[in-house]
Amino acid sequence: MSNKPMAKCTLVLFAAALMTAATVSRAELSVTQGSAVAKADMRGTTAQEWQYTLRPGDTFLAVARDLLAAGVSSGDLRRYNDLSSHALVSEGDTLRIPLKWLKRQPEPARASSVTGTVQYISGISGQKRPLQPDTLIRVGDEVLSGTGSATIELADGSEIRISPNSRLIFNRLTQYGKSGMVDTRLRLNHGEVHTRVKPVIEGGARFEIETPSAVAAVRGTAFSLQTSPLGTDLQVTDGVVDFGAPGKTRRIPAGYSASVSTNNTNGLIIRRLPPAPNLNPLASPLTRLPAELSWAESPAPEYRLDIFETDSGRWVESRKLRNNRFDIGLLDNGDYEIHLAALDPRGIAGMPAIMPLEVALQARSATLVSPENGATANDDMPEFQWNLNGSNEVARVEIAEDIEFSDIITTSEWAPETRALPSKPLGPGQYYWRVVTEAGGNSVATTEARQLIVNGSLPPVRIISVNYVDSQVRVFWEKVDTASEYRLQLSEEPGFNNIIKEATLPDTTAALRLIPGRRYFVRLKALSDGPLTSRWGPGRELYLE
């Protein structure tokens, strides 16, 4: 062999030792087998190898450092590829690396979304706790879904959606250095998973799910797997899966299902999946909800509808339908995937029709109805009314003491209603109210503010404390909500018949200069911007020695 590396080529097919699979009968399916790449290594044995094509910026030493396991040197890699110490490699050149030379690192998975009740069980401590988004899942950990569901993202970007009432164990999560190859092995004890596996790098990568009755060895594919005490069912919607009882797998391509019973009396049963339903077009983006999703009628007894968030993979909706239409309702703004599949008589979902959908609702400002601007109310729980002008909106009333709404004192609950009461009684005073509408979870609109006066009298003002400093006395009193200012009176007798000083103050404190040795009396009442005032509070004696 020359000193120049091999020319750039496509990746080799799966090694036969990695995935032994018998071809399915040609009368039923058209399938092919993978082939292996092997080379006599330096010790004269046959080695399964993987080929790496140098990318921009790669160097021979950097590739050796990033990919080779401890104990394997860059010199070993040169000799294996028949390269002299002076030979140069560059972008586009290909190096052959024995699989056993590659660095193996455990790489955790991550919960990208969780809906409902899902438990995470640590493989180290056995501790069980609620699964949260962004939880890292390592080798030996388990996910146990109760009434909820979860989407798990693997290190290579593959995605596993766990249905309710399922138990999934993560037996191996290995990445071969920075090569991009992974070795993932899972066990589904019971329940259902939907997977979208990234295309595995041929000649060493592996993705395998084991159940109590079967094993599914996967290439880049999309498939669903269900297992119960009766057996295991598989549906392949993209790519191929080697499936069956351990040691007896057959290759199942897209468009087919396969079943293995627990007692294995009937062997592997393969059936063609029902075709994907013919979905009628739906406007995207949707600016109004609800919207009707419909499709052409078919002989299918039922359909399965699933809606997923595109970015997170979160399972938003999953249900079975008997007719050929469905009203899409409360979706937040964002991008979704709608999956619709016909069910066969056994309840197995067929090929899905997949429709991307964007929801872009816009909240519109409501029209205020009552009370009128500047109205008065004799009730401390007045009713507010408005009309909604948008689609699929919720709204609430906000009430504040200032027109800028810098301090909202109470609101109503968010609801799709057009009338509401405040969540707590309003004391006598002047208020401002408005209605805020929300659509799609992130689009908000706000009405103009209206003034409202709640009748009654403001509570009397109570003096809290008095401080004496030299010839000055400082008086402090309680704040009255809805009061805009306070009236202070100073007298030399407790009946306040002879007022010697009176002032209007914006704050809750005042400084008074008094003549030592004489007795004084002070009292206050609250004032509002409206017609309301309060009764005078109790007088307080002042004496400066």
GROMACS .gro file of N, CA, C and O in nm, residues 90-129:
model
  160
   90SER      N    1  -0.460   1.516   0.522
   90SER     CA    2  -0.530   1.645   0.518
   90SER      C    3  -0.678   1.622   0.501
   90SER      O    4  -0.725   1.508   0.491
   91GLU      N    5  -0.752   1.733   0.496
   91GLU     CA    6  -0.897   1.727   0.482
   91GLU      C    7  -0.937   1.639   0.363
   91GLU      O    8  -0.882   1.651   0.254
   92GLY      N    9  -1.032   1.547   0.387
   92GLY     CA   10  -1.080   1.458   0.282
   92GLY      C   11  -1.013   1.323   0.282
   92GLY      O   12  -1.065   1.227   0.224
   93ASP      N   13  -0.895   1.310   0.347
   93ASP     CA   14  -0.829   1.180   0.356
   93ASP      C   15  -0.901   1.093   0.459
   93ASP      O   16  -0.964   1.144   0.553
   94THR      N   17  -0.889   0.961   0.443
   94THR     CA   18  -0.962   0.868   0.529
   94THR      C   19  -0.865   0.780   0.605
   94THR      O   20  -0.770   0.725   0.546
   95LEU      N   21  -0.889   0.765   0.734
   95LEU     CA   22  -0.811   0.677   0.821
   95LEU      C   23  -0.897   0.558   0.861
   95LEU      O   24  -1.015   0.575   0.890
   96ARG      N   25  -0.835   0.438   0.863
   96ARG     CA   26  -0.903   0.318   0.911
   96ARG      C   27  -0.863   0.296   1.057
   96ARG      O   28  -0.744   0.300   1.090
   97ILE      N   29  -0.965   0.274   1.142
   97ILE     CA   30  -0.939   0.258   1.285
   97ILE      C   31  -1.010   0.132   1.333
   97ILE      O   32  -1.133   0.121   1.317
   98PRO      N   33  -0.941   0.035   1.394
   98PRO     CA   34  -1.009  -0.081   1.452
   98PRO      C   35  -1.108  -0.036   1.560
   98PRO      O   36  -1.079   0.055   1.638
   99LEU      N   37  -1.225  -0.097   1.562
   99LEU     CA   38  -1.327  -0.057   1.658
   99LEU      C   39  -1.277  -0.066   1.801
   99LEU      O   40  -1.309   0.018   1.885
  100LYS      N   41  -1.198  -0.169   1.829
  100LYS     CA   42  -1.153  -0.187   1.967
  100LYS      C   43  -1.050  -0.082   2.009
  100LYS      O   44  -1.015  -0.071   2.125
  101TRP      N   45  -0.999  -0.003   1.913
  101TRP     CA   46  -0.906   0.105   1.946
  101TRP      C   47  -0.978   0.234   1.985
  101TRP      O   48  -0.917   0.327   2.036
  102LEU      N   49  -1.106   0.243   1.956
  102LEU     CA   50  -1.178   0.368   1.980
  102LEU      C   51  -1.202   0.392   2.129
  102LEU      O   52  -1.230   0.300   2.205
  103LYS      N   53  -1.195   0.518   2.167
  103LYS     CA   54  -1.223   0.559   2.304
  103LYS      C   55  -1.372   0.549   2.331
  103LYS      O   56  -1.455   0.594   2.252
  104ARG      N   57  -1.411   0.488   2.442
  104ARG     CA   58  -1.552   0.473   2.479
  104ARG      C   59  -1.580   0.555   2.604
  104ARG      O   60  -1.511   0.543   2.703
  105GLN      N   61  -1.684   0.637   2.599
  105GLN     CA   62  -1.719   0.723   2.711
  105GLN      C   63  -1.868   0.712   2.739
  105GLN      O   64  -1.948   0.718   2.647
  106PRO      N   65  -1.907   0.696   2.867
  106PRO     CA   66  -2.051   0.701   2.898
  106PRO      C   67  -2.104   0.841   2.875
  106PRO      O   68  -2.042   0.939   2.914
  107GLU      N   69  -2.217   0.852   2.808
  107GLU     CA   70  -2.273   0.983   2.774
  107GLU      C   71  -2.419   0.986   2.820
  107GLU      O   72  -2.500   0.907   2.773
  108PRO      N   73  -2.456   1.074   2.915
  108PRO     CA   74  -2.593   1.072   2.967
  108PRO      C   75  -2.694   1.119   2.865
  108PRO      O   76  -2.663   1.196   2.774
  109ALA      N   77  -2.817   1.070   2.882
  109ALA     CA   78  -2.931   1.122   2.807
  109ALA      C   79  -2.992   1.236   2.887
  109ALA      O   80  -2.953   1.264   3.001
  110ARG      N   81  -3.093   1.301   2.829
  110ARG     CA   82  -3.154   1.418   2.894
  110ARG      C   83  -3.305   1.416   2.871
  110ARG      O   84  -3.350   1.388   2.760
  111ALA      N   85  -3.380   1.446   2.976
  111ALA     CA   86  -3.525   1.459   2.962
  111ALA      C   87  -3.554   1.596   2.900
  111ALA      O   88  -3.533   1.698   2.965
  112SER      N   89  -3.598   1.597   2.775
  112SER     CA   90  -3.624   1.726   2.709
  112SER      C   91  -3.763   1.780   2.741
  112SER      O   92  -3.785   1.901   2.734
  113SER      N   93  -3.858   1.693   2.776
  113SER     CA   94  -3.990   1.740   2.817
  113SER      C   95  -4.056   1.634   2.903
  113SER      O   96  -4.031   1.514   2.887
  114VAL      N   97  -4.142   1.679   2.994
  114VAL     CA   98  -4.216   1.589   3.083
  114VAL      C   99  -4.358   1.644   3.094
  114VAL      O  100  -4.377   1.763   3.117
  115THR      N  101  -4.456   1.557   3.079
  115THR     CA  102  -4.596   1.594   3.095
  115THR      C  103  -4.662   1.498   3.192
  115THR      O  104  -4.651   1.377   3.175
  116GLY      N  105  -4.728   1.551   3.294
  116GLY     CA  106  -4.797   1.465   3.390
  116GLY      C  107  -4.701   1.401   3.488
  116GLY      O  108  -4.590   1.448   3.512
  117THR      N  109  -4.743   1.290   3.547
  117THR     CA  110  -4.666   1.223   3.652
  117THR      C  111  -4.571   1.121   3.592
  117THR      O  112  -4.612   1.020   3.534
  118VAL      N  113  -4.440   1.148   3.603
  118VAL     CA  114  -4.336   1.058   3.556
  118VAL      C  115  -4.229   1.050   3.665
  118VAL      O  116  -4.187   1.153   3.719
  119GLN      N  117  -4.184   0.929   3.697
  119GLN     CA  118  -4.085   0.908   3.802
  119GLN      C  119  -3.949   0.874   3.741
  119GLN      O  120  -3.940   0.805   3.639
  120TYR      N  121  -3.843   0.923   3.808
  120TYR     CA  122  -3.705   0.890   3.772
  120TYR      C  123  -3.646   0.808   3.886
  120TYR      O  124  -3.656   0.846   4.003
  121ILE      N  125  -3.586   0.693   3.852
  121ILE     CA  126  -3.527   0.605   3.953
  121ILE      C  127  -3.377   0.598   3.929
  121ILE      O  128  -3.331   0.556   3.822
  122SER      N  129  -3.298   0.640   4.029
  122SER     CA  130  -3.153   0.640   4.016
  122SER      C  131  -3.099   0.498   4.016
  122SER      O  132  -3.136   0.417   4.102
  123GLY      N  133  -3.010   0.468   3.922
  123GLY     CA  134  -2.949   0.336   3.919
  123GLY      C  135  -2.846   0.316   4.027
  123GLY      O  136  -2.807   0.203   4.057
  124ILE      N  137  -2.798   0.425   4.089
  124ILE     CA  138  -2.697   0.415   4.194
  124ILE      C  139  -2.761   0.399   4.331
  124ILE      O  140  -2.729   0.307   4.406
  125SER      N  141  -2.854   0.489   4.363
  125SER     CA  142  -2.913   0.488   4.498
  125SER      C  143  -3.049   0.418   4.504
  125SER      O  144  -3.096   0.384   4.612
  126GLY      N  145  -3.113   0.400   4.388
  126GLY     CA  146  -3.248   0.346   4.387
  126GLY      C  147  -3.354   0.446   4.429
  126GLY      O  148  -3.472   0.413   4.437
  127GLN      N  149  -3.311   0.571   4.453
  127GLN     CA  150  -3.405   0.675   4.496
  127GLN      C  151  -3.500   0.710   4.382
  127GLN      O  152  -3.459   0.725   4.266
  128LYS      N  153  -3.627   0.724   4.415
  128LYS     CA  154  -3.729   0.760   4.318
  128LYS      C  155  -3.773   0.904   4.341
  128LYS      O  156  -3.800   0.943   4.455
  129ARG      N  157  -3.778   0.980   4.234
  129ARG     CA  158  -3.823   1.119   4.246
  129ARG      C  159  -3.890   1.160   4.115
  129ARG      O  160  -3.870   1.095   4.012
   0.00000   0.00000   0.00000
